[in-house]
Short mmCIF file of C-alpha atoms in Angstrom, two decimals:
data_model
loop_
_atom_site.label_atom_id
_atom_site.label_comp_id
_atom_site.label_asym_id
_atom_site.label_seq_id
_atom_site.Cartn_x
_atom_site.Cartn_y
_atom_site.Cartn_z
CA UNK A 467 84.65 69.49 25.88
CA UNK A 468 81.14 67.40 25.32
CA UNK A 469 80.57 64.48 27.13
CA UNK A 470 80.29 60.81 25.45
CA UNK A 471 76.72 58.65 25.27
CA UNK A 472 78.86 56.48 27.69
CA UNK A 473 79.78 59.39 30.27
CA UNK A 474 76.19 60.67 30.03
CA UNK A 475 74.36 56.75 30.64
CA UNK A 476 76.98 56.77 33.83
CA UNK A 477 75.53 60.38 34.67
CA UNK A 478 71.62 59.20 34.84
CA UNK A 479 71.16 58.22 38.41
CA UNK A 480 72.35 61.78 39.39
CA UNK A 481 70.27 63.72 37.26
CA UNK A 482 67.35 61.61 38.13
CA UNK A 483 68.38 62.10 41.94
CA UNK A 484 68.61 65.74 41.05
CA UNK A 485 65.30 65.53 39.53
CA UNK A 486 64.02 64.31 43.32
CA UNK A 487 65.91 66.72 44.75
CA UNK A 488 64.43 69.81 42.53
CA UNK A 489 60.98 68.77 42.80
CA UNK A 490 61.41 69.02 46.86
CA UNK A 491 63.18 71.94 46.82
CA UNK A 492 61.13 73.67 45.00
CA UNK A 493 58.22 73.31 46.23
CA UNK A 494 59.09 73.61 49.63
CA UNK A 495 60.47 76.96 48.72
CA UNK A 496 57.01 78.24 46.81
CA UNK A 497 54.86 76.79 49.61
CA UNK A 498 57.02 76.77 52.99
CA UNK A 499 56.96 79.92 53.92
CA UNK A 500 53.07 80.39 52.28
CA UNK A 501 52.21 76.99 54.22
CA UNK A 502 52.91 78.54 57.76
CA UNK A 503 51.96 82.08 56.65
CA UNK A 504 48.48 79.88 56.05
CA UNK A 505 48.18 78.57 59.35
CA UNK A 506 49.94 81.60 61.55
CA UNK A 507 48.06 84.49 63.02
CA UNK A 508 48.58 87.47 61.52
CA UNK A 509 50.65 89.17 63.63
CA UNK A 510 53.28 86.21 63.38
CA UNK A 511 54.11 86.86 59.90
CA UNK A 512 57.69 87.03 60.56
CA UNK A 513 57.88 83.33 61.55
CA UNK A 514 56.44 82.36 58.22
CA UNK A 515 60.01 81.86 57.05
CA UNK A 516 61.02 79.45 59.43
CA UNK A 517 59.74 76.05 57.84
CA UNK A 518 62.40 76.68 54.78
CA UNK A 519 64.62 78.28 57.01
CA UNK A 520 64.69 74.76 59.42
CA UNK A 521 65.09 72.87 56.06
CA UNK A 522 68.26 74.78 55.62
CA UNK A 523 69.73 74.72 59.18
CA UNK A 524 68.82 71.37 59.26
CA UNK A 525 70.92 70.64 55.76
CA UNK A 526 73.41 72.43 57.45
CA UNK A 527 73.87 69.97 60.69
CA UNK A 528 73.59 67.24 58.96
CA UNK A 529 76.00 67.28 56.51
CA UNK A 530 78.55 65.91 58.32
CA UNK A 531 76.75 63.38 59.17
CA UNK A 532 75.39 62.61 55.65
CA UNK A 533 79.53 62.52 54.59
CA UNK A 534 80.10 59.46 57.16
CA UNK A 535 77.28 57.45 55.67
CA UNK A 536 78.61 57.91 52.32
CA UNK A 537 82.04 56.82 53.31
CA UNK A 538 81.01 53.78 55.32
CA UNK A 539 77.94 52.47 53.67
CA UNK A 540 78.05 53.87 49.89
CA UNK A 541 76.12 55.85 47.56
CA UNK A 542 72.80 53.42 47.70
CA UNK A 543 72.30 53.35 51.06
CA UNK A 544 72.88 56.88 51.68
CA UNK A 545 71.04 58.53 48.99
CA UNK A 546 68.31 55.93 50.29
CA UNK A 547 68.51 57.51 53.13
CA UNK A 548 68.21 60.89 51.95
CA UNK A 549 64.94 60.14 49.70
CA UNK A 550 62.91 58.10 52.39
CA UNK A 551 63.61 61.10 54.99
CA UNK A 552 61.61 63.48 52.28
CA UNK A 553 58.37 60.27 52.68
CA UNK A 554 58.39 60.91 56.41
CA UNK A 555 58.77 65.15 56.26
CA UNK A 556 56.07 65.33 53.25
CA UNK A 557 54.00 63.09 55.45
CA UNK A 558 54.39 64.82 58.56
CA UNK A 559 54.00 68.03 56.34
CA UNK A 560 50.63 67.11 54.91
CA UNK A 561 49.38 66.42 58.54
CA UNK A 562 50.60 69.70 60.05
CA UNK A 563 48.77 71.58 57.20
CA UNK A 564 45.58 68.88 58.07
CA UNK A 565 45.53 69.73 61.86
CA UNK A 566 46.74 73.29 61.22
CA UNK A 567 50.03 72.66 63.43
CA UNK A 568 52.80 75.26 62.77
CA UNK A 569 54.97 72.89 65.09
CA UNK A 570 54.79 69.86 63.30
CA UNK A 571 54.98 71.91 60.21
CA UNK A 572 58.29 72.87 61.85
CA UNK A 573 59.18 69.41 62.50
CA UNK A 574 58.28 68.14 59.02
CA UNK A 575 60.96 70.67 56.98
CA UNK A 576 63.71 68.49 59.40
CA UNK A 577 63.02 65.76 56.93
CA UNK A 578 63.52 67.61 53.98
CA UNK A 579 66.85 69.25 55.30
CA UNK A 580 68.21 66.13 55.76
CA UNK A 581 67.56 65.02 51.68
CA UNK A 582 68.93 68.57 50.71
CA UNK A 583 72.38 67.28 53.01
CA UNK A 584 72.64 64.41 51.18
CA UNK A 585 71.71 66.13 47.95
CA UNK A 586 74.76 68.76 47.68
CA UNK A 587 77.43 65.99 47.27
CA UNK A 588 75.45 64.45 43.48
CA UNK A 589 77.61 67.21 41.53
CA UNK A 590 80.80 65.73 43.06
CA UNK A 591 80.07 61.72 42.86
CA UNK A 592 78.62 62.86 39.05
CA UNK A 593 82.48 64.72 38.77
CA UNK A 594 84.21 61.63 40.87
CA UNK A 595 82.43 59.45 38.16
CA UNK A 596 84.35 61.31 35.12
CA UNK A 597 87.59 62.25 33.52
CA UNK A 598 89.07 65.13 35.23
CA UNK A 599 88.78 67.17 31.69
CA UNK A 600 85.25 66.19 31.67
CA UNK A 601 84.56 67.06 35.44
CA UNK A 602 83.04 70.47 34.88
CA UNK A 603 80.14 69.41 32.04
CA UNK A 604 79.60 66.30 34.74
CA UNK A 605 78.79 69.06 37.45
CA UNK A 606 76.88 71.06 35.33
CA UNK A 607 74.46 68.07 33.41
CA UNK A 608 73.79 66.96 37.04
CA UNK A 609 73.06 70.71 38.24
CA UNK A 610 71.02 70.61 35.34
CA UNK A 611 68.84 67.31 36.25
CA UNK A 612 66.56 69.97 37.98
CA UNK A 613 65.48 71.11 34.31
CA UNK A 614 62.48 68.89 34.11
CA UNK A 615 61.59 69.95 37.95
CA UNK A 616 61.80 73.60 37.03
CA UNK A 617 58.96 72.62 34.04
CA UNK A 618 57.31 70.36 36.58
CA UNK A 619 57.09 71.76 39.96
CA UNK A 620 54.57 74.84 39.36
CA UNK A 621 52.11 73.14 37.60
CA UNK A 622 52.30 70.25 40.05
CA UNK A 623 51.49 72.66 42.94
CA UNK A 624 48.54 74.69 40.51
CA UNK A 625 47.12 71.07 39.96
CA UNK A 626 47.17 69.62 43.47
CA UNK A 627 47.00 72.35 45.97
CA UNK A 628 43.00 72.52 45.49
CA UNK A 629 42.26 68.81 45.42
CA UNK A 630 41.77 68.56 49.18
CA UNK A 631 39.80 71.94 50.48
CA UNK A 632 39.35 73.92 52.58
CA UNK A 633 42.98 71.99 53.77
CA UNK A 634 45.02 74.32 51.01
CA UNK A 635 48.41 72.63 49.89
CA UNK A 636 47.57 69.40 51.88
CA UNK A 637 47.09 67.50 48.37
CA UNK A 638 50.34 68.94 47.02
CA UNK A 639 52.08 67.52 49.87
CA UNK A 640 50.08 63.85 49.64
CA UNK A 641 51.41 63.66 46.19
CA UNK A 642 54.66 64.63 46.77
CA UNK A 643 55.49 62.22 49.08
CA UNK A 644 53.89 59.58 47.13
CA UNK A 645 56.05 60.50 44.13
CA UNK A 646 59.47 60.13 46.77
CA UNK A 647 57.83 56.83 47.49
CA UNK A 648 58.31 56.20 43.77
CA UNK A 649 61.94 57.67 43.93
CA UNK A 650 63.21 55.15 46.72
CA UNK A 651 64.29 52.92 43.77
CA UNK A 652 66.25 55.10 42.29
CA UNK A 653 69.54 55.09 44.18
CA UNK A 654 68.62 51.42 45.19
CA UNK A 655 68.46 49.94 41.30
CA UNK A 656 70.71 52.98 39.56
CA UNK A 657 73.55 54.16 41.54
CA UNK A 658 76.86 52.46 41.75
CA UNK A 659 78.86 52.01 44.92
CA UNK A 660 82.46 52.41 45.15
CA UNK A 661 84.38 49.02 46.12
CA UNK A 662 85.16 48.27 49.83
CA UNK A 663 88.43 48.90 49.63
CA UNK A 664 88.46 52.12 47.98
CA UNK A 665 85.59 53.42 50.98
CA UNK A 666 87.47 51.91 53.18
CA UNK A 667 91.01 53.79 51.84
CA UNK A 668 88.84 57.21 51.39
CA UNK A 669 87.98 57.19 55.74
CA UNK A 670 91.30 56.84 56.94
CA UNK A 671 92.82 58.77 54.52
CA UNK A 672 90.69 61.97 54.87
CA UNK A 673 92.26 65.08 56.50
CA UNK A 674 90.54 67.27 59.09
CA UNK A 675 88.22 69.78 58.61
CA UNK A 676 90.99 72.71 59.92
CA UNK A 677 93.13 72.09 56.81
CA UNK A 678 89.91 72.33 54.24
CA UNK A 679 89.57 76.03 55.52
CA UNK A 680 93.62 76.85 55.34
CA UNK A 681 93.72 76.33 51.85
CA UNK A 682 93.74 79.28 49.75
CA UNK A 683 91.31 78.44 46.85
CA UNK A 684 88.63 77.14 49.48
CA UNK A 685 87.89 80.40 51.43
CA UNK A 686 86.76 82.13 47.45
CA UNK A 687 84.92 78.58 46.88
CA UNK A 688 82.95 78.82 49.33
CA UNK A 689 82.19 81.85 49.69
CA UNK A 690 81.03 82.19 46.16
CA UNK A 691 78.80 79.30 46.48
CA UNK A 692 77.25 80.56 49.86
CA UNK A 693 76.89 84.13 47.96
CA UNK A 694 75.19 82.34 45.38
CA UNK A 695 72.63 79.59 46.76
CA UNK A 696 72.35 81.99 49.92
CA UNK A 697 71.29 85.15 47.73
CA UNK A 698 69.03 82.77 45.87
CA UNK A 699 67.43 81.04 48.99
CA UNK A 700 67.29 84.51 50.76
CA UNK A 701 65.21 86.68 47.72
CA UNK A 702 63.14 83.72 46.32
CA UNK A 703 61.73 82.94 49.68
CA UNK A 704 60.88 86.69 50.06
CA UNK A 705 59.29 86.71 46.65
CA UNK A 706 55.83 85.07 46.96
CA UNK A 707 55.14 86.78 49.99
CA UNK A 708 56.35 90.84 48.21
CA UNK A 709 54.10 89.50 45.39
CA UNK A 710 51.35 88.61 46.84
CA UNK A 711 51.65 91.90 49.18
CA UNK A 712 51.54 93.88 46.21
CA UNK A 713 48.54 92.61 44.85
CA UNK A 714 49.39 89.28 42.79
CA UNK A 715 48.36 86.34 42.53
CA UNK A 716 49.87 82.75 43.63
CA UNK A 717 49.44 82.01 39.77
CA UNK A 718 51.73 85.23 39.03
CA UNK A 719 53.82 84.10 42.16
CA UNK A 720 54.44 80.37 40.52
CA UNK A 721 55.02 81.65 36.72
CA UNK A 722 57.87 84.21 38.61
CA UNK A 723 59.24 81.29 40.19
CA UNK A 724 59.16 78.95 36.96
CA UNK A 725 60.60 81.75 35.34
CA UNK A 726 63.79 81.57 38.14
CA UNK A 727 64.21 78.01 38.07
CA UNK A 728 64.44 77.52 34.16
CA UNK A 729 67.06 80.77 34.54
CA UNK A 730 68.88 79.07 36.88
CA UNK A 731 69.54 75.45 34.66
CA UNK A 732 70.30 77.45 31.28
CA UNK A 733 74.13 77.96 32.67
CA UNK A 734 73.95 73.96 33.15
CA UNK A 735 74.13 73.86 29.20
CA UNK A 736 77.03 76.85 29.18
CA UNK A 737 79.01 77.01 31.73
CA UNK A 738 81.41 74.50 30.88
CA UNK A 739 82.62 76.01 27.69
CA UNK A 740 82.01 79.80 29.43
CA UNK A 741 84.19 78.72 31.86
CA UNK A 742 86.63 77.49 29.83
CA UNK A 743 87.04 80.67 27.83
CA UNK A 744 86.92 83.57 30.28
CA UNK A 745 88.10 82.22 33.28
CA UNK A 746 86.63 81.64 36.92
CA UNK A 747 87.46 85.29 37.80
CA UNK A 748 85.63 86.78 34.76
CA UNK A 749 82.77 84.23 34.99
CA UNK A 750 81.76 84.83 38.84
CA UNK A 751 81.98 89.05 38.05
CA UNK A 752 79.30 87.96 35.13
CA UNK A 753 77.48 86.21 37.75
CA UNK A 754 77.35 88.31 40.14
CA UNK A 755 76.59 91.55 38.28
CA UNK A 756 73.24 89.55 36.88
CA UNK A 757 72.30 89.12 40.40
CA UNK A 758 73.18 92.47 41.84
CA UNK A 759 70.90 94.04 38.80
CA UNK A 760 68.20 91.55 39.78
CA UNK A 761 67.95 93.32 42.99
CA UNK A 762 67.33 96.69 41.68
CA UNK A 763 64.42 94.71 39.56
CA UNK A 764 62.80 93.57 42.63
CA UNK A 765 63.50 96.98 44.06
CA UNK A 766 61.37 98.86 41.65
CA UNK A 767 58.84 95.66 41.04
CA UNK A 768 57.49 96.14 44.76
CA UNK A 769 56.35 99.64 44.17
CA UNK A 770 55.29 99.50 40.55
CA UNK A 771 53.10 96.28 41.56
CA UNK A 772 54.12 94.89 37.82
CA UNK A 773 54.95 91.13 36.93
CA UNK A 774 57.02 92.18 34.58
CA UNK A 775 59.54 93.50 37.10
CA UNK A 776 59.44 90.81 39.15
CA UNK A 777 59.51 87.73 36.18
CA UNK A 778 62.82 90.12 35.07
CA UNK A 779 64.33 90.07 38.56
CA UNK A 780 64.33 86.12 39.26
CA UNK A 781 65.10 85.33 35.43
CA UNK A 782 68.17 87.39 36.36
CA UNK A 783 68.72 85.98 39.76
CA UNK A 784 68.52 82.49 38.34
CA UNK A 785 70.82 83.28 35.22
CA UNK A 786 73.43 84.36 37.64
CA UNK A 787 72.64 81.65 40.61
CA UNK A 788 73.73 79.06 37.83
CA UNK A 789 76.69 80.89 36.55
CA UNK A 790 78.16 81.31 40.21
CA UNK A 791 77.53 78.32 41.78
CA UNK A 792 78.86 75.96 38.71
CA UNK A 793 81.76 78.10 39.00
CA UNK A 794 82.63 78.17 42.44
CA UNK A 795 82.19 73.54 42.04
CA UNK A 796 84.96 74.20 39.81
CA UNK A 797 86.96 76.06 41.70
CA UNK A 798 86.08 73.92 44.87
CA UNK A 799 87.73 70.95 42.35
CA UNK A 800 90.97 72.75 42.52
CA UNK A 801 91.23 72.74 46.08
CA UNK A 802 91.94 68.70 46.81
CA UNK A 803 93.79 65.34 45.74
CA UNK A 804 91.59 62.54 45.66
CA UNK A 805 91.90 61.25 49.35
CA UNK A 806 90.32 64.76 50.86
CA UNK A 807 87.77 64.75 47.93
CA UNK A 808 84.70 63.80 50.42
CA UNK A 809 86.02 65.83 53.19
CA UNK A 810 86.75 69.29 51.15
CA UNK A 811 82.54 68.79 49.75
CA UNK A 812 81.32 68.29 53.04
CA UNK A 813 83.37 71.25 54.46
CA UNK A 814 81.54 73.47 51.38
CA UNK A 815 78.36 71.98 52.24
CA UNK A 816 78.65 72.99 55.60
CA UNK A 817 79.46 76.70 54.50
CA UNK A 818 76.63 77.10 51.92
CA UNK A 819 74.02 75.35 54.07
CA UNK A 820 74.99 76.85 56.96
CA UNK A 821 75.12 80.52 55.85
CA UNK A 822 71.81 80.06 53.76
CA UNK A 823 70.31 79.05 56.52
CA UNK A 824 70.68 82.12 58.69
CA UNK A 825 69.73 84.08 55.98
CA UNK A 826 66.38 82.33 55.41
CA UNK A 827 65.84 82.14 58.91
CA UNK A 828 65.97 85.86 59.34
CA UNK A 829 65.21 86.95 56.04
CA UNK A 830 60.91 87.43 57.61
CA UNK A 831 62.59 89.40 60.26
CA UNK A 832 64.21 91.36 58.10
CA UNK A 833 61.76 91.85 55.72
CA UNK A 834 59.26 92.85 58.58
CA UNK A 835 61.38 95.18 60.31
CA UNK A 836 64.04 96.60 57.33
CA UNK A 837 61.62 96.35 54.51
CA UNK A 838 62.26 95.90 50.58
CA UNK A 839 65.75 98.38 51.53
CA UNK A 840 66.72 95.76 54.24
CA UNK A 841 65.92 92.57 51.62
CA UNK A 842 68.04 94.23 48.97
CA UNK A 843 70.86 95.82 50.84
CA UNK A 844 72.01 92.10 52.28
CA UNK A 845 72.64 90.30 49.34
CA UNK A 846 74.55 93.02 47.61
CA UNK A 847 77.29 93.30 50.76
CA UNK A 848 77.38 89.28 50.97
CA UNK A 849 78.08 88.91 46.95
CA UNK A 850 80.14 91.92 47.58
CA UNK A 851 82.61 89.53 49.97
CA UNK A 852 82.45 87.00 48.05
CA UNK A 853 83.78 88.81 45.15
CA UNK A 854 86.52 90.46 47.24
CA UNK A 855 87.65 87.08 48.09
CA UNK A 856 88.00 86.05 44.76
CA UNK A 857 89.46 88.78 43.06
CA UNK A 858 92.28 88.52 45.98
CA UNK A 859 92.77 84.81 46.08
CA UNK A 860 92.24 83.08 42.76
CA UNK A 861 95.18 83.64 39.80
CA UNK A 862 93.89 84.01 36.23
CA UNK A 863 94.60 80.31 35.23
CA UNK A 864 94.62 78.80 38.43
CA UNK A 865 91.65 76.09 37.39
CA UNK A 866 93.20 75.32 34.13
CA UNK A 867 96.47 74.56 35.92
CA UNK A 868 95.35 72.26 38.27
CA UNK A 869 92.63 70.69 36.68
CA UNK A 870 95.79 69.61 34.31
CA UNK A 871 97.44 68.52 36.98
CA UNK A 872 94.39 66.36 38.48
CA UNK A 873 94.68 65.06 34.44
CA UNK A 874 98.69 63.74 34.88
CA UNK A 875 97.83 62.29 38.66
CA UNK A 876 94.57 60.13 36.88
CA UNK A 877 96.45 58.87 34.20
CA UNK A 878 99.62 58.22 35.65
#
């Protein structure tokens, strides 16, 4: 089911937030780990990792945090919030890279966690926004905000890391944070608040946390959205580095990751309907298999030293990134009435940032000590669980059920 002019002028501030949000991410995951691998010794490689890996931890702490200011002060102030903390991190970010300070550098990706915590609940106020038998193209038109980002992002960094040598990066950095400077408005001028009363209802009526994780279609939600963003987070960081160890260029190593992000937002255009007519269980096997073969792409792309390999593993990776992780926000939609809606998000949140995280932060390690075996190996088991959970936990036409039950509660 398409969505209206009407539902898609509601849907703007999101995608435009998402837009923010892509640009950051993006570029802190091409040029975070290269950043510190810039200013560290050589034999600290392994901590190269650690600036996108903080980003995620950092996502990860603060999400429950990030929930309460959304449920006391509103959407403006919070996603405020989350936009001025990228100012200060690219800020501080551009001055590590200017003084050649891994820990400020370290201290900077803080301020871009906390944006990404604020971040992972736009799919769900886009969905909160909508008809419940519009709620899936609302999650995936906002998942696909970061279209223009994907375009952007690459050629942003190929124009600006240069303009302020020998400091490499530091002008990507200045101009990032001038463009979140810009992007303050957004939430401020474009994004609705919910009334007083209906805040005010939402606190006191949210359950705890322990209930979130009894539930038996969270544990495969989750799951397949930390499989999915933590896979992602875990092989793309990885990916400039193997490139650039084989030979490459950062040029090659941008185009590869171009080629990933657009991957990633064509499911944004699909899903909904692919959903629709397979079925979460049949959609998350699809999405998963892409992924798995994207590994054995990567496998043989760091010993035949081609792009080719390597622009066919992320294209994969981000074909089945986008497939998953729309999939497991619908299945996350079937796991709440409205009262728990804010709690059950940040309790995902919390899951996906948290286990991405720990991958990022040791995926360096691992890559230093297991090698390309070690890098591929993890993913497959983790997607592996997540599937297991899902084949075990979600019925056939569990998400059509409820979602036509979430259809009879709105419009009664």
């Amino acid at each position: 089911m398409t969505l209206s002019m009407p539902h898609i002028s509601r849907l703007m501030a999101p995608i435009l937030l998402q837009f923010v949000f892509g640009m950051n991410h993006i570029i802190m995951l091409i040029l975070g780990a290269l950043s510190a691998q810039y200013i560290l010794p050589a034999d600290y490689v392994g901590l190269s990792t650690l600036p996108p890996g903080i980003m995620l931890l950092t996502a990860f702490m603060v999400t429950p945090l990030a929930r309460q200011i959304i449920l006391r002060y509103g959407n403006r102030l919070a996603f405020f919030t989350g936009i001025f903390s990228n100012v200060v991190g690219g800020a501080l970010f551009a001055y590590a890279l200017l003084t050649m300070n891994f820990m400020l550098l370290i201290i900077a990706s803080v301020g871009f966690g906390v944006h990404q915590a604020f971040a992972g609940y736009l799919r769900f106020i886009a969905a909160d926004d909508t008809n419940c038998c519009k709620k899936v193209n609302a999650i995936a038109m906002t998942v696909g905000g970061g279209t223009l980002a994907a375009l952007i992002a690459p050629l942003f960094i190929l124009l600006t890391r240069d303009l302020t040598l020998p400091q490499l990066y530091l002008g990507t950095f200045l101009c990032l944070t001038a463009l979140n400077i810009v992007a303050c408005l957004i939430p401020l001028l474009a994004l609705k608040d919910k009334s007083a009363e209906d805040m005010q209802a939402e606190a006191v009526k949210t359950t705890r946390w322990g209930s979130f994780f009894a539930k038996k279609q969270f544990l495969p939600a989750s799951l397949s959205g930390l499989a999915a963003n933590g896979t992602m987070h875990f092989l793309m960081i990885i990916t400039p580095m193997a490139m650039i160890g084989c030979g490459m260029t950062e040029l090659d190593a941008s185009w590869a990751m171009q080629t990933h992000i657009l991957a990633m937002l064509i499911p944004s255009f699909i899903a909904g309907g692919l959903i629709g007519k397979i079925g979460e269980k049949l959609a998350l096997i699809l999405g998963f298999a892409m992924m798995s073969l994207s590994c054995l792409f990567y496998y043989v792309g760091t010993f035949d030293g081609t792009l080719l390999y390597f622009q066919c593993a992320t294209t994969l990776l981000g074909l089945g990134w986008g497939i998953c992780y729309i999939t497991s926000g619908k299945l996350l939609l079937c796991c709440y009435c409205p009262c728990d809606r804010t709690g059950v998000q940040s309790a995902n949140e919390m899951v996906i940032n948290g286990g991405s995280a720990f991958l990022v932060l040791f995926s360096g390690v691992i890559y230093s000590i297991g090698g390309i075996e070690a890098v591929i190996i993890t993913p497959i088991l983790l997607m592996g669980c997540a599937l297991f959970a899902v084949l075990l936990k979600v019925p056939a036409e569990q998400g059509q059920e409820k979602l036509a039950e979430l259809i009879s509660i709105e419009k009664a």
